[in-house]
Amino acid sequence: MGDTTALVIANGDLIEAEALSRRLAGLAPRWIIAADGGCRHARRLGLRVDVLIGDLDSIEPEELPQLRAEGTQVISHPPDKDQTDLELALHHARALGASEIVVLGAIGDRLDMTLSNVLLLLHPSLRNIYVQLWHGSETAFVLRPPGGEIPGAIGDGVSLIPLAGDAAGVHTEGLAFPLAGETLKGTESRGVSNVVTSSPARVRLAEGTLLVVLRPGKEPGTEGS
């Protein structure tokens, strides 16, 4: 990660705290942005928030003076806004000049919010920014044509999931179940549960968008591409 990395903390679940702490130790983000209730996760992780943004319905009013005293910029939006707090936080990270964004707390107990958070990776304004969702030791990110590397070790589990339609002309290198110019259909699960056999693995695609989910050290099941 470079010196234009932003850490965005949403209000979902934080799991595998020890693994997450190890990952954060090597991150050194330039900006830490809390999406409303993500502020409580920042406190739990011992992080000072640079920007708190959202409708602030998950923040106790008495907390705000303390946050401001610590140097946190508080950006309040009305509850009847058109964007989720996480979307606002991502756009703010882009406006600050972030070229890479790591998101924590995007996965939670509300299915609608979880799906919406994942699909935010496709937002046109984030197209030129490398955005990762961290969920414990797992990582999710998007690949568009022409593709790219999968930064996993041998034995790691990986899934390739088409988003917003089919992904065509998919070629893989270094995966147990190879693809050679094939189409992964958005209505099927063929790309789920592959495994890295050489590092770094690589994926090329001609059309579409792939969500890559990397699971370090976790063997997948027998289904896959």
Coordinates of C-alpha atoms in Angstrom, one line a residue:
M1 CA 0.0 0.0 0.0
G2 CA 1.2 3.5 -0.8
D3 CA 1.0 6.8 1.0
T4 CA -2.3 7.6 -0.7
T5 CA -4.1 4.7 1.0
A6 CA -7.3 5.3 2.9
L7 CA -8.8 3.0 5.6
V8 CA -12.6 3.2 5.6
I9 CA -14.3 1.6 8.6
A10 CA -18.0 0.7 8.2
N11 CA -20.5 -0.4 10.8
G12 CA -20.7 -4.1 10.0
D13 CA -19.0 -7.0 11.7
L14 CA -15.3 -7.3 12.5
I15 CA -14.2 -10.9 12.8
E16 CA -10.8 -12.7 13.4
A17 CA -9.6 -9.7 15.5
E18 CA -6.0 -11.0 15.8
A19 CA -5.6 -11.6 12.0
L20 CA -7.1 -8.3 11.3
S21 CA -4.8 -6.5 13.7
R22 CA -1.8 -8.2 12.0
R23 CA -3.0 -7.0 8.6
L24 CA -3.6 -3.4 9.9
A25 CA 0.0 -3.3 11.4
G26 CA 1.4 -3.3 7.8
L27 CA -1.1 -0.9 6.3
A28 CA -0.1 2.6 7.5
P29 CA -3.0 4.5 5.9
R30 CA -2.7 8.2 5.2
W31 CA -6.4 8.7 6.2
I32 CA -8.8 6.8 8.5
I33 CA -12.4 7.5 7.7
A34 CA -15.3 6.1 9.9
A35 CA -18.7 5.6 8.3
D36 CA -20.9 6.5 11.2
G37 CA -20.9 3.6 13.6
G38 CA -17.6 2.4 12.2
C39 CA -16.2 4.8 14.7
R40 CA -16.7 2.2 17.5
H41 CA -14.6 -0.3 15.6
A42 CA -11.9 2.3 15.2
R43 CA -11.8 2.7 19.0
R44 CA -11.7 -1.0 19.5
L45 CA -8.7 -1.2 17.1
G46 CA -7.0 1.7 18.8
L47 CA -7.2 3.9 15.7
R48 CA -7.7 7.7 15.7
V49 CA -10.3 8.7 13.1
D50 CA -9.4 11.5 10.8
V51 CA -13.0 11.9 9.4
L52 CA -16.3 10.8 10.7
I53 CA -19.0 10.9 8.0
G54 CA -22.7 9.9 7.8
D55 CA -26.1 10.7 9.3
L56 CA -24.5 10.0 12.8
D57 CA -27.5 7.9 14.0
S58 CA -25.1 5.4 15.6
I59 CA -23.1 8.0 17.4
E60 CA -24.0 9.3 20.9
P61 CA -24.2 13.1 20.8
E62 CA -21.8 13.4 23.8
E63 CA -19.2 11.5 21.8
L64 CA -18.9 14.3 19.2
P65 CA -17.1 16.9 21.3
Q66 CA -14.5 14.3 22.3
L67 CA -13.9 13.3 18.7
R68 CA -13.5 16.9 17.6
A69 CA -11.1 17.5 20.4
E70 CA -9.0 14.6 19.1
G71 CA -8.9 16.2 15.7
T72 CA -11.6 14.3 13.9
Q73 CA -13.4 16.1 11.2
V74 CA -17.2 15.4 11.6
I75 CA -19.3 15.6 8.4
S76 CA -23.0 15.2 9.1
H77 CA -25.6 14.3 6.5
P78 CA -29.4 14.2 6.9
P79 CA -31.0 10.8 7.6
D80 CA -33.1 11.0 4.4
K81 CA -30.0 10.9 2.1
D82 CA -29.7 8.9 -1.1
Q83 CA -26.4 7.2 -0.2
T84 CA -25.4 4.8 2.6
D85 CA -22.8 6.0 5.1
L86 CA -20.3 3.7 3.5
E87 CA -20.9 5.2 0.0
L88 CA -20.4 8.6 1.4
A89 CA -17.1 7.5 3.1
L90 CA -15.8 6.0 -0.1
H91 CA -16.6 9.1 -2.1
H92 CA -14.9 11.2 0.5
A93 CA -11.8 9.0 0.4
R94 CA -11.7 9.5 -3.4
A95 CA -12.1 13.3 -3.0
L96 CA -9.1 13.3 -0.6
G97 CA -7.0 11.8 -3.3
A98 CA -6.9 8.1 -2.2
S99 CA -5.6 5.8 -4.9
E100 CA -6.1 2.7 -2.7
I101 CA -8.9 2.1 -0.2
V102 CA -9.2 -0.7 2.4
V103 CA -12.7 -1.2 3.8
L104 CA -13.4 -2.9 7.1
G105 CA -16.9 -3.7 8.4
A106 CA -18.6 -4.0 5.1
I107 CA -20.1 -7.4 5.9
G108 CA -22.8 -7.6 8.6
D109 CA -26.0 -9.2 9.7
R110 CA -28.2 -7.3 7.2
L111 CA -28.2 -9.0 3.8
D112 CA -29.4 -5.9 1.9
M113 CA -26.5 -3.8 3.4
T114 CA -23.9 -6.5 2.7
L115 CA -25.0 -6.9 -0.9
S116 CA -25.1 -3.1 -1.4
N117 CA -21.6 -2.7 0.1
V118 CA -20.1 -5.3 -2.2
L119 CA -21.7 -3.7 -5.2
L120 CA -20.3 -0.4 -4.4
L121 CA -17.0 -1.8 -5.7
L122 CA -18.6 -1.3 -9.2
H123 CA -19.3 2.5 -8.7
P124 CA -18.0 4.3 -11.7
S125 CA -16.2 7.0 -9.6
L126 CA -14.1 4.2 -8.0
R127 CA -13.1 2.6 -11.2
N128 CA -9.5 3.8 -11.1
I129 CA -9.1 3.2 -7.4
Y130 CA -8.0 -0.2 -6.0
V131 CA -10.6 -0.9 -3.4
Q132 CA -10.4 -4.0 -1.1
L133 CA -12.9 -5.3 1.4
W134 CA -11.3 -7.0 4.3
H135 CA -13.3 -9.5 6.3
G136 CA -11.0 -11.0 8.9
S137 CA -8.3 -12.7 6.9
E138 CA -10.4 -12.7 3.7
T139 CA -10.1 -10.1 0.9
A140 CA -12.4 -9.2 -1.9
F141 CA -11.7 -6.9 -4.8
V142 CA -12.8 -6.4 -8.4
L143 CA -11.0 -7.3 -11.6
R144 CA -11.9 -5.6 -14.9
P145 CA -10.4 -6.2 -18.4
P146 CA -7.6 -7.0 -19.0
G147 CA -7.3 -8.6 -15.6
G148 CA -4.5 -8.8 -13.0
E149 CA -2.8 -10.8 -10.3
I150 CA -4.2 -12.6 -7.3
P151 CA -1.9 -11.9 -4.4
G152 CA -2.3 -15.3 -2.7
A153 CA 0.0 -18.0 -1.5
I154 CA -0.1 -21.6 -2.7
G155 CA -3.0 -23.4 -1.0
D156 CA -5.1 -20.3 -0.6
G157 CA -8.7 -20.5 -1.6
V158 CA -10.0 -18.2 -4.2
S159 CA -13.4 -17.6 -5.9
L160 CA -14.1 -15.7 -9.1
I161 CA -17.7 -14.3 -9.1
P162 CA -19.1 -12.4 -12.1
L163 CA -20.8 -9.1 -11.1
A164 CA -23.4 -7.2 -13.2
G165 CA -23.6 -9.9 -15.9
D166 CA -21.3 -12.5 -17.4
A167 CA -17.5 -12.3 -17.5
A168 CA -16.2 -13.5 -20.9
G169 CA -12.9 -14.6 -22.2
V170 CA -11.6 -15.6 -18.8
H171 CA -8.1 -17.2 -18.7
T172 CA -6.4 -18.2 -15.5
E173 CA -2.9 -19.2 -14.6
G174 CA -1.8 -20.8 -11.3
L175 CA -5.3 -22.1 -10.2
A176 CA -6.2 -25.7 -9.6
F177 CA -9.3 -25.5 -11.9
P178 CA -8.1 -23.6 -15.0
L179 CA -10.1 -21.5 -17.4
A180 CA -9.1 -21.0 -21.0
G181 CA -11.0 -18.2 -22.6
E182 CA -14.3 -19.3 -21.1
T183 CA -17.4 -17.4 -19.9
L184 CA -18.3 -17.3 -16.2
K185 CA -22.1 -16.7 -16.2
G186 CA -23.5 -14.3 -13.6
T187 CA -26.4 -16.8 -12.9
E188 CA -24.1 -19.7 -12.2
S189 CA -21.6 -20.6 -9.4
R190 CA -18.8 -22.2 -11.5
G191 CA -16.0 -19.8 -10.3
V192 CA -16.6 -20.5 -6.6
S193 CA -14.0 -22.4 -4.6
N194 CA -10.8 -22.6 -6.6
V195 CA -7.3 -22.9 -5.1
V196 CA -4.0 -21.2 -5.8
T197 CA -1.3 -23.6 -7.1
S198 CA 1.4 -21.1 -8.0
S199 CA 2.0 -17.6 -6.8
P200 CA 1.1 -15.1 -8.0
A201 CA -1.9 -16.5 -9.8
R202 CA -3.2 -14.5 -12.7
V203 CA -6.6 -13.8 -14.3
R204 CA -7.2 -12.3 -17.7
L205 CA -10.7 -11.4 -19.0
A206 CA -12.0 -9.8 -22.1
E207 CA -15.4 -8.6 -20.9
G208 CA -17.3 -8.1 -17.7
T209 CA -16.3 -7.8 -14.1
L210 CA -15.1 -10.4 -11.6
L211 CA -15.3 -10.2 -7.8
V212 CA -12.2 -12.0 -6.5
V213 CA -12.5 -13.4 -3.0
L214 CA -9.3 -14.6 -1.5
R215 CA -9.2 -16.9 1.6
P216 CA -5.6 -17.4 2.8
G217 CA -4.8 -20.9 4.0
K218 CA -8.4 -22.1 3.7
E219 CA -9.0 -25.1 1.5
P220 CA -12.1 -24.9 -0.7
G221 CA -14.6 -27.6 -1.3
T222 CA -14.6 -29.8 -4.4
E223 CA -16.9 -27.6 -6.4
G224 CA -15.2 -25.0 -8.6
S225 CA -14.2 -24.0 -12.1

